[in-house]
PDB file of C-alpha atoms in Angstrom:
ATOM      1  CA  MET A   1       2.583  18.053  17.965  1.00 44.00           C
ATOM      2  CA  PRO A   2      -0.569  19.763  18.006  1.00 47.00           C
ATOM      3  CA  ASN A   3      -2.261  19.878  14.377  1.00 54.00           C
ATOM      4  CA  GLY A   4      -5.727  20.982  14.026  1.00 83.00           C
ATOM      5  CA  ASN A   5      -7.673  18.220  15.386  1.00 95.00           C
ATOM      6  CA  ILE A   6      -5.196  15.681  15.525  1.00 97.00           C
ATOM      7  CA  ILE A   7      -2.477  16.001  18.296  1.00 97.00           C
ATOM      8  CA  VAL A   8       1.004  13.421  17.497  1.00 97.00           C
ATOM      9  CA  THR A   9       3.372  13.078  20.641  1.00 97.00           C
ATOM     10  CA  ASP A  10       6.468  10.725  21.066  1.00 98.00           C
ATOM     11  CA  GLU A  11       7.323   9.409  24.441  1.00 94.00           C
ATOM     12  CA  ARG A  12       9.153   6.132  25.261  1.00 94.00           C
ATOM     13  CA  GLY A  13       9.075   4.692  22.344  1.00 97.00           C
ATOM     14  CA  THR A  14       5.148   5.114  21.967  1.00 98.00           C
ATOM     15  CA  ARG A  15       3.572   7.682  19.134  1.00 98.00           C
ATOM     16  CA  VAL A  16       0.378   8.747  20.663  1.00 98.00           C
ATOM     17  CA  ILE A  17      -2.658   9.879  18.109  1.00 98.00           C
ATOM     18  CA  THR A  18      -5.442  12.176  19.723  1.00 98.00           C
ATOM     19  CA  LEU A  19      -8.377  12.751  17.679  1.00 98.00           C
ATOM     20  CA  ARG A  20      -9.392  16.589  19.363  1.00 96.00           C
ATOM     21  CA  ARG A  21     -12.438  17.648  18.045  1.00 96.00           C
ATOM     22  CA  PRO A  22     -14.608  17.696  21.073  1.00 93.00           C
ATOM     23  CA  GLY A  23     -17.697  19.950  19.327  1.00 93.00           C
ATOM     24  CA  LYS A  24     -17.981  17.827  16.798  1.00 94.00           C
ATOM     25  CA  LYS A  25     -17.650  14.399  18.926  1.00 96.00           C
ATOM     26  CA  ASN A  26     -14.174  13.851  17.024  1.00 97.00           C
ATOM     27  CA  ALA A  27     -15.873  13.690  13.750  1.00 97.00           C
ATOM     28  CA  ILE A  28     -13.555  13.116  10.901  1.00 96.00           C
ATOM     29  CA  THR A  29     -12.737  15.246   8.021  1.00 94.00           C
ATOM     30  CA  GLN A  30     -10.911  14.898   5.247  1.00 91.00           C
ATOM     31  CA  ASN A  31      -8.198  16.789   6.448  1.00 94.00           C
ATOM     32  CA  MET A  32      -7.900  14.397   9.935  1.00 96.00           C
ATOM     33  CA  TYR A  33      -7.447  11.433   7.571  1.00 96.00           C
ATOM     34  CA  ARG A  34      -4.365  13.367   6.335  1.00 95.00           C
ATOM     35  CA  GLU A  35      -3.251  14.149   9.554  1.00 97.00           C
ATOM     36  CA  MET A  36      -3.634  10.296  10.919  1.00 98.00           C
ATOM     37  CA  SER A  37      -2.129   8.752   7.799  1.00 97.00           C
ATOM     38  CA  ARG A  38       1.190  10.817   7.647  1.00 97.00           C
ATOM     39  CA  ALA A  39       1.544   9.874  11.865  1.00 98.00           C
ATOM     40  CA  ILE A  40       1.255   6.352  11.398  1.00 98.00           C
ATOM     41  CA  ASP A  41       2.923   6.387   7.528  1.00 98.00           C
ATOM     42  CA  THR A  42       6.104   8.483   9.255  1.00 98.00           C
ATOM     43  CA  ALA A  43       6.643   5.602  11.859  1.00 98.00           C
ATOM     44  CA  GLN A  44       6.824   2.654  10.058  1.00 98.00           C
ATOM     45  CA  ASN A  45      10.804   3.189   8.952  1.00 96.00           C
ATOM     46  CA  ASN A  46      10.919   4.877  12.552  1.00 97.00           C
ATOM     47  CA  PRO A  47      13.058   2.468  14.926  1.00 96.00           C
ATOM     48  CA  ASP A  48      12.559   5.125  17.975  1.00 97.00           C
ATOM     49  CA  ILE A  49       8.660   4.592  17.243  1.00 98.00           C
ATOM     50  CA  ARG A  50       8.456   1.054  18.620  1.00 98.00           C
ATOM     51  CA  CYS A  51       4.010   0.892  18.781  1.00 98.00           C
ATOM     52  CA  MET A  52       1.479   3.578  18.573  1.00 98.00           C
ATOM     53  CA  ILE A  53      -2.278   4.182  20.522  1.00 98.00           C
ATOM     54  CA  VAL A  54      -5.151   5.730  19.250  1.00 98.00           C
ATOM     55  CA  THR A  55      -7.556   7.800  21.182  1.00 98.00           C
ATOM     56  CA  GLY A  56      -9.882  10.185  21.462  1.00 97.00           C
ATOM     57  CA  GLY A  57      -9.564  11.276  24.722  1.00 87.00           C
ATOM     58  CA  SER A  58     -12.103  11.081  27.421  1.00 87.00           C
ATOM     59  CA  GLY A  59     -16.119  10.829  26.991  1.00 91.00           C
ATOM     60  CA  VAL A  60     -15.739   9.794  23.518  1.00 92.00           C
ATOM     61  CA  PHE A  61     -13.453   7.560  20.827  1.00 97.00           C
ATOM     62  CA  THR A  62     -15.083   9.251  17.532  1.00 98.00           C
ATOM     63  CA  ALA A  63     -18.471   9.814  15.662  1.00 96.00           C
ATOM     64  CA  GLY A  64     -17.292   8.788  12.630  1.00 96.00           C
ATOM     65  CA  ASP A  65     -17.297  10.854   9.169  1.00 94.00           C
ATOM     66  CA  ASP A  66     -18.052  14.309   9.337  1.00 93.00           C
ATOM     67  CA  ILE A  67     -21.436  13.542   7.781  1.00 88.00           C
ATOM     68  CA  GLU A  68     -21.687  17.157   6.793  1.00 84.00           C
ATOM     69  CA  GLU A  69     -18.387  17.170   5.038  1.00 84.00           C
ATOM     70  CA  PHE A  70     -19.135  14.129   3.435  1.00 78.00           C
ATOM     71  CA  ILE A  71     -22.517  15.332   1.992  1.00 74.00           C
ATOM     72  CA  LYS A  72     -20.688  18.416   0.161  1.00 73.00           C
ATOM     73  CA  ALA A  73     -17.923  16.028  -1.266  1.00 64.00           C
ATOM     74  CA  ASP A  74     -18.823  15.269  -5.075  1.00 51.00           C
ATOM     75  CA  ALA A  75     -19.241  11.788  -5.173  1.00 50.00           C
ATOM     76  CA  SER A  76     -18.199  11.993  -9.108  1.00 46.00           C
ATOM     77  CA  ARG A  77     -15.096  12.764  -8.419  1.00 51.00           C
ATOM     78  CA  PRO A  78     -13.234   9.983  -6.028  1.00 49.00           C
ATOM     79  CA  GLU A  79     -10.418  12.529  -5.497  1.00 47.00           C
ATOM     80  CA  THR A  80     -12.636  14.026  -2.871  1.00 47.00           C
ATOM     81  CA  LEU A  81     -12.724  10.728  -0.519  1.00 51.00           C
ATOM     82  CA  SER A  82      -9.026  10.078  -1.433  1.00 80.00           C
ATOM     83  CA  ASP A  83      -8.072  11.280   2.202  1.00 91.00           C
ATOM     84  CA  GLY A  84      -9.874   8.698   4.466  1.00 91.00           C
ATOM     85  CA  ALA A  85      -9.059   5.876   1.510  1.00 92.00           C
ATOM     86  CA  LYS A  86      -5.326   6.589   2.223  1.00 95.00           C
ATOM     87  CA  PHE A  87      -6.001   6.008   5.810  1.00 97.00           C
ATOM     88  CA  LEU A  88      -7.457   2.812   5.467  1.00 96.00           C
ATOM     89  CA  TYR A  89      -4.148   1.607   3.429  1.00 97.00           C
ATOM     90  CA  SER A  90      -2.015   3.178   5.847  1.00 98.00           C
ATOM     91  CA  LEU A  91      -3.774   0.761   8.825  1.00 98.00           C
ATOM     92  CA  ALA A  92      -3.627  -2.189   5.954  1.00 97.00           C
ATOM     93  CA  LEU A  93       0.270  -1.698   5.368  1.00 98.00           C
ATOM     94  CA  ASN A  94       0.837  -0.349   8.402  1.00 98.00           C
ATOM     95  CA  VAL A  95       3.655  -3.003  10.328  1.00 98.00           C
ATOM     96  CA  LYS A  96       4.161  -1.569  14.331  1.00 98.00           C
ATOM     97  CA  PRO A  97       1.355  -2.633  17.034  1.00 98.00           C
ATOM     98  CA  ILE A  98      -1.263  -0.197  17.286  1.00 98.00           C
ATOM     99  CA  ILE A  99      -3.098  -0.133  20.587  1.00 98.00           C
ATOM    100  CA  ALA A 100      -6.678   1.649  21.069  1.00 98.00           C
ATOM    101  CA  ALA A 101      -8.112   3.748  24.058  1.00 98.00           C
ATOM    102  CA  VAL A 102     -11.533   3.819  23.370  1.00 98.00           C
ATOM    103  CA  ASP A 103     -13.638   5.814  26.188  1.00 97.00           C
ATOM    104  CA  GLY A 104     -17.119   6.677  24.534  1.00 96.00           C
ATOM    105  CA  ALA A 105     -18.562   6.564  21.523  1.00 97.00           C
ATOM    106  CA  SER A 106     -17.239   4.498  18.744  1.00 98.00           C
ATOM    107  CA  ILE A 107     -18.885   4.630  15.238  1.00 98.00           C
ATOM    108  CA  GLY A 108     -18.580   3.929  11.204  1.00 97.00           C
ATOM    109  CA  ILE A 109     -14.716   4.323  10.507  1.00 97.00           C
ATOM    110  CA  GLY A 110     -14.655   4.681  14.793  1.00 98.00           C
ATOM    111  CA  THR A 111     -15.295   0.477  14.778  1.00 98.00           C
ATOM    112  CA  VAL A 112     -14.041  -0.086  11.824  1.00 98.00           C
ATOM    113  CA  MET A 113     -10.594   0.687  12.321  1.00 98.00           C
ATOM    114  CA  LEU A 114      -9.976  -1.017  15.544  1.00 98.00           C
ATOM    115  CA  PHE A 115     -10.168  -4.446  13.809  1.00 98.00           C
ATOM    116  CA  HIS A 116      -6.879  -3.249  12.666  1.00 98.00           C
ATOM    117  CA  CYS A 117      -5.527  -2.583  15.799  1.00 98.00           C
ATOM    118  CA  ASP A 118      -3.445  -5.305  17.644  1.00 98.00           C
ATOM    119  CA  TYR A 119      -4.726  -4.555  21.165  1.00 98.00           C
ATOM    120  CA  VAL A 120      -8.045  -2.706  22.172  1.00 98.00           C
ATOM    121  CA  LEU A 121      -8.699  -1.415  25.541  1.00 98.00           C
ATOM    122  CA  ALA A 122     -12.433   0.539  26.588  1.00 98.00           C
ATOM    123  CA  SER A 123     -13.803   1.870  28.929  1.00 98.00           C
ATOM    124  CA  ASN A 124     -17.591   0.627  30.342  1.00 96.00           C
ATOM    125  CA  ALA A 125     -18.779   3.748  28.715  1.00 96.00           C
ATOM    126  CA  ALA A 126     -17.830   2.887  25.625  1.00 98.00           C
ATOM    127  CA  THR A 127     -20.534   1.777  22.241  1.00 98.00           C
ATOM    128  CA  PHE A 128     -19.512   0.171  18.888  1.00 98.00           C
ATOM    129  CA  SER A 129     -21.010   0.174  15.919  1.00 98.00           C
ATOM    130  CA  ALA A 130     -21.017   0.374  12.356  1.00 98.00           C
ATOM    131  CA  PRO A 131     -24.270   1.641  10.695  1.00 97.00           C
ATOM    132  CA  TYR A 132     -23.366   2.269   7.012  1.00 97.00           C
ATOM    133  CA  ILE A 133     -26.529   0.285   6.310  1.00 97.00           C
ATOM    134  CA  ASN A 134     -28.646   2.946   7.586  1.00 96.00           C
ATOM    135  CA  LEU A 135     -27.170   5.129   5.055  1.00 95.00           C
ATOM    136  CA  GLY A 136     -27.876   2.744   2.088  1.00 96.00           C
ATOM    137  CA  LEU A 137     -23.887   2.191   2.018  1.00 97.00           C
ATOM    138  CA  VAL A 138     -21.687  -1.083   2.808  1.00 97.00           C
ATOM    139  CA  PRO A 139     -18.881  -1.764   5.055  1.00 97.00           C
ATOM    140  CA  VAL A 140     -15.635  -0.393   4.649  1.00 97.00           C
ATOM    141  CA  GLY A 141     -12.184  -0.857   5.551  1.00 97.00           C
ATOM    142  CA  ALA A 142     -11.816  -4.585   4.897  1.00 98.00           C
ATOM    143  CA  ALA A 143     -14.396  -4.471   7.432  1.00 98.00           C
ATOM    144  CA  SER A 144     -16.418  -7.303   5.743  1.00 98.00           C
ATOM    145  CA  LEU A 145     -13.239  -9.757   5.968  1.00 98.00           C
ATOM    146  CA  LEU A 146     -11.628  -8.707   9.336  1.00 98.00           C
ATOM    147  CA  VAL A 147     -15.229  -8.453  11.603  1.00 98.00           C
ATOM    148  CA  PRO A 148     -16.677 -11.875  10.358  1.00 98.00           C
ATOM    149  CA  SER A 149     -12.918 -13.263  11.066  1.00 97.00           C
ATOM    150  CA  THR A 150     -12.126 -11.596  14.647  1.00 97.00           C
ATOM    151  CA  MET A 151     -16.545 -12.086  15.942  1.00 97.00           C
ATOM    152  CA  GLY A 152     -18.018 -14.443  14.119  1.00 98.00           C
ATOM    153  CA  TYR A 153     -20.398 -13.985  10.705  1.00 98.00           C
ATOM    154  CA  GLN A 154     -23.582 -14.178  13.271  1.00 98.00           C
ATOM    155  CA  ARG A 155     -21.957 -11.260  15.405  1.00 98.00           C
ATOM    156  CA  ALA A 156     -20.512  -9.604  11.936  1.00 98.00           C
ATOM    157  CA  PHE A 157     -23.979  -9.776  10.383  1.00 98.00           C
ATOM    158  CA  ALA A 158     -25.623  -7.964  13.600  1.00 98.00           C
ATOM    159  CA  MET A 159     -22.796  -5.631  13.151  1.00 98.00           C
ATOM    160  CA  LEU A 160     -22.611  -4.776  10.096  1.00 98.00           C
ATOM    161  CA  VAL A 161     -26.186  -5.948   8.162  1.00 98.00           C
ATOM    162  CA  MET A 162     -28.571  -4.884  10.813  1.00 98.00           C
ATOM    163  CA  GLY A 163     -26.602  -1.807  12.308  1.00 98.00           C
ATOM    164  CA  ARG A 164     -26.826  -3.012  15.653  1.00 98.00           C
ATOM    165  CA  SER A 165     -24.459  -1.561  18.282  1.00 98.00           C
ATOM    166  CA  PHE A 166     -22.576  -3.477  20.807  1.00 98.00           C
ATOM    167  CA  THR A 167     -21.716  -2.236  24.606  1.00 98.00           C
ATOM    168  CA  ALA A 168     -17.878  -2.532  25.901  1.00 98.00           C
ATOM    169  CA  ALA A 169     -18.845  -5.808  27.783  1.00 98.00           C
ATOM    170  CA  GLU A 170     -20.171  -7.418  24.350  1.00 98.00           C
ATOM    171  CA  ALA A 171     -17.394  -5.998  22.713  1.00 98.00           C
ATOM    172  CA  HIS A 172     -15.224  -7.936  25.218  1.00 98.00           C
ATOM    173  CA  THR A 173     -17.037 -11.274  25.100  1.00 98.00           C
ATOM    174  CA  ALA A 174     -16.762 -10.949  20.609  1.00 97.00           C
ATOM    175  CA  GLY A 175     -13.224 -10.887  21.217  1.00 96.00           C
ATOM    176  CA  PHE A 176     -12.605  -7.698  19.396  1.00 96.00           C
ATOM    177  CA  VAL A 177     -12.345  -5.748  22.725  1.00 98.00           C
ATOM    178  CA  ASN A 178      -8.794  -6.789  25.057  1.00 98.00           C
ATOM    179  CA  THR A 179      -9.467  -5.193  28.220  1.00 98.00           C
ATOM    180  CA  VAL A 180     -12.205  -2.815  30.111  1.00 98.00           C
ATOM    181  CA  VAL A 181     -11.943  -0.831  32.829  1.00 98.00           C
ATOM    182  CA  SER A 182     -13.190   2.341  34.103  1.00 97.00           C
ATOM    183  CA  PRO A 183     -13.770   5.369  32.194  1.00 97.00           C
ATOM    184  CA  GLY A 184     -11.242   7.932  32.562  1.00 95.00           C
ATOM    185  CA  HIS A 185      -8.694   5.182  32.510  1.00 97.00           C
ATOM    186  CA  THR A 186      -8.425   3.658  29.018  1.00 97.00           C
ATOM    187  CA  GLU A 187      -5.335   5.973  27.710  1.00 96.00           C
ATOM    188  CA  VAL A 188      -3.796   5.337  31.133  1.00 97.00           C
ATOM    189  CA  GLU A 189      -4.098   1.529  31.004  1.00 98.00           C
ATOM    190  CA  ALA A 190      -3.184   1.847  27.099  1.00 98.00           C
ATOM    191  CA  ARG A 191       0.333   3.258  28.053  1.00 98.00           C
ATOM    192  CA  LYS A 192       0.875   1.004  30.587  1.00 98.00           C
ATOM    193  CA  VAL A 193       0.419  -2.117  27.427  1.00 98.00           C
ATOM    194  CA  ALA A 194       2.612   0.305  25.412  1.00 98.00           C
ATOM    195  CA  ARG A 195       5.022  -0.256  27.609  1.00 98.00           C
ATOM    196  CA  ASP A 196       5.179  -3.850  27.703  1.00 98.00           C
ATOM    197  CA  ILE A 197       5.360  -3.983  24.011  1.00 98.00           C
ATOM    198  CA  CYS A 198       8.027  -1.595  23.731  1.00 98.00           C
ATOM    199  CA  ARG A 199      10.026  -3.813  26.487  1.00 98.00           C
ATOM    200  CA  LEU A 200       9.544  -6.883  24.182  1.00 98.00           C
ATOM    201  CA  PRO A 201      12.847  -7.649  21.059  1.00 98.00           C
ATOM    202  CA  ALA A 202      11.405  -5.446  18.463  1.00 96.00           C
ATOM    203  CA  GLU A 203      11.934  -7.977  15.253  1.00 97.00           C
ATOM    204  CA  ALA A 204      10.312 -11.007  17.424  1.00 98.00           C
ATOM    205  CA  VAL A 205       7.255  -8.628  17.892  1.00 98.00           C
ATOM    206  CA  ALA A 206       7.180  -7.338  14.153  1.00 97.00           C
ATOM    207  CA  THR A 207       7.770 -11.037  12.710  1.00 98.00           C
ATOM    208  CA  SER A 208       5.073 -12.371  15.032  1.00 98.00           C
ATOM    209  CA  ARG A 209       2.332  -9.483  14.196  1.00 98.00           C
ATOM    210  CA  LYS A 210       2.779 -10.631  10.401  1.00 97.00           C
ATOM    211  CA  LEU A 211       2.169 -14.153  10.898  1.00 98.00           C
ATOM    212  CA  LEU A 212      -0.931 -13.538  13.012  1.00 97.00           C
ATOM    213  CA  ARG A 213      -2.659 -10.761  10.276  1.00 97.00           C
ATOM    214  CA  ALA A 214      -4.250 -10.933   7.064  1.00 96.00           C
ATOM    215  CA  PRO A 215      -1.937 -10.273   4.521  1.00 97.00           C
ATOM    216  CA  PRO A 216      -1.099  -6.876   3.567  1.00 97.00           C
ATOM    217  CA  GLU A 217      -2.164  -7.606  -0.187  1.00 98.00           C
ATOM    218  CA  GLU A 218      -5.463  -9.565   1.100  1.00 98.00           C
ATOM    219  CA  LEU A 219      -6.619  -6.600   3.010  1.00 98.00           C
ATOM    220  CA  THR A 220      -5.947  -3.768   0.358  1.00 97.00           C
ATOM    221  CA  ARG A 221      -7.723  -5.997  -2.201  1.00 97.00           C
ATOM    222  CA  ARG A 222     -11.054  -5.885   0.263  1.00 97.00           C
ATOM    223  CA  ILE A 223     -10.449  -2.377   0.773  1.00 97.00           C
ATOM    224  CA  ASP A 224     -10.780  -1.512  -3.040  1.00 96.00           C
ATOM    225  CA  GLN A 225     -13.052  -3.806  -3.246  1.00 96.00           C
ATOM    226  CA  GLU A 226     -15.322  -2.710  -0.994  1.00 96.00           C
ATOM    227  CA  SER A 227     -14.644   1.229  -1.984  1.00 94.00           C
ATOM    228  CA  HIS A 228     -16.035   0.405  -5.452  1.00 94.00           C
ATOM    229  CA  LEU A 229     -19.630  -1.188  -3.988  1.00 96.00           C
ATOM    230  CA  PHE A 230     -19.576   1.651  -1.332  1.00 95.00           C
ATOM    231  CA  GLY A 231     -19.299   4.398  -4.689  1.00 92.00           C
ATOM    232  CA  GLU A 232     -22.113   2.572  -6.266  1.00 95.00           C
ATOM    233  CA  ARG A 233     -24.396   2.261  -3.565  1.00 96.00           C
ATOM    234  CA  LEU A 234     -23.699   6.210  -2.724  1.00 93.00           C
ATOM    235  CA  LYS A 235     -25.628   6.654  -5.728  1.00 94.00           C
ATOM    236  CA  SER A 236     -28.209   4.552  -4.919  1.00 96.00           C
ATOM    237  CA  ASP A 237     -31.950   5.642  -4.567  1.00 97.00           C
ATOM    238  CA  GLU A 238     -31.591   4.384  -0.902  1.00 97.00           C
ATOM    239  CA  ALA A 239     -28.440   6.309  -0.282  1.00 95.00           C
ATOM    240  CA  ILE A 240     -29.316   9.356  -1.595  1.00 94.00           C
ATOM    241  CA  ALA A 241     -32.807   9.481   0.005  1.00 95.00           C
ATOM    242  CA  ALA A 242     -30.532   8.797   3.225  1.00 93.00           C
ATOM    243  CA  PHE A 243     -28.522  11.458   3.139  1.00 91.00           C
ATOM    244  CA  ASN A 244     -31.669  14.140   2.034  1.00 90.00           C
ATOM    245  CA  ALA A 245     -33.083  13.356   4.913  1.00 91.00           C
ATOM    246  CA  PHE A 246     -30.124  13.578   7.047  1.00 85.00           C
ATOM    247  CA  ALA A 247     -29.811  16.988   5.767  1.00 81.00           C
ATOM    248  CA  ASN A 248     -33.186  18.037   6.007  1.00 83.00           C
ATOM    249  CA  ARG A 249     -32.854  17.536  10.043  1.00 80.00           C
ATOM    250  CA  LYS A 250     -30.442  19.331   9.949  1.00 71.00           C
ATOM    251  CA  LYS A 251     -32.045  22.291   8.453  1.00 68.00           C
ATOM    252  CA  ARG A 252     -34.532  22.300  11.100  1.00 64.00           C
TER     253      ARG A 252
END
């Protein structure tokens, strides 16, 4: 089902959600957040969908939020940013296994969403960063909970507080990437993993996954806490200066 910059296809028990905005390095708009949320939400009670794959295709995963659209949003009206928040809730409340296929750069929310996934494949050309700090902002999407619990405090500090980027090999060592493959092969390998999951007893998979993961209410509570602080930071002198600098660079 092609729908703008998000393509959703179902086959053999697997829903594939593909970000397709190559001219903007798959930067995510509010409409794209809506479409991804819908794809995840409608899979929840569909017994024919056993797992999902999220991919950006070959060469890039996503550059994160579309900053130009983000700047145009009226920060005094939180509803203008609610589509991104809804997507984060969809990830937190999801009960189906999600596989990520990352081939290229994964920035901001692109990296944060990987910590909500259950299996992550990356090409050796992939890079991962969540440099909210460079805009005077704080992490979102329960990243402050999930990242340190997955890869340890020190690595989480480097990523979320210092804005450091991780290579695929470093991400694999840190424990949030399962497998590193050659460029152009992430989606093929992700489909193999999906077939393995689909062969397993569905109820046992769901129950085991639930035991492994943080409770949804804990995730949504942290998402709300981060969102509140994020909103406050948007009004800070640091953030305003960072966004003004970005806007001025675009004008040159």
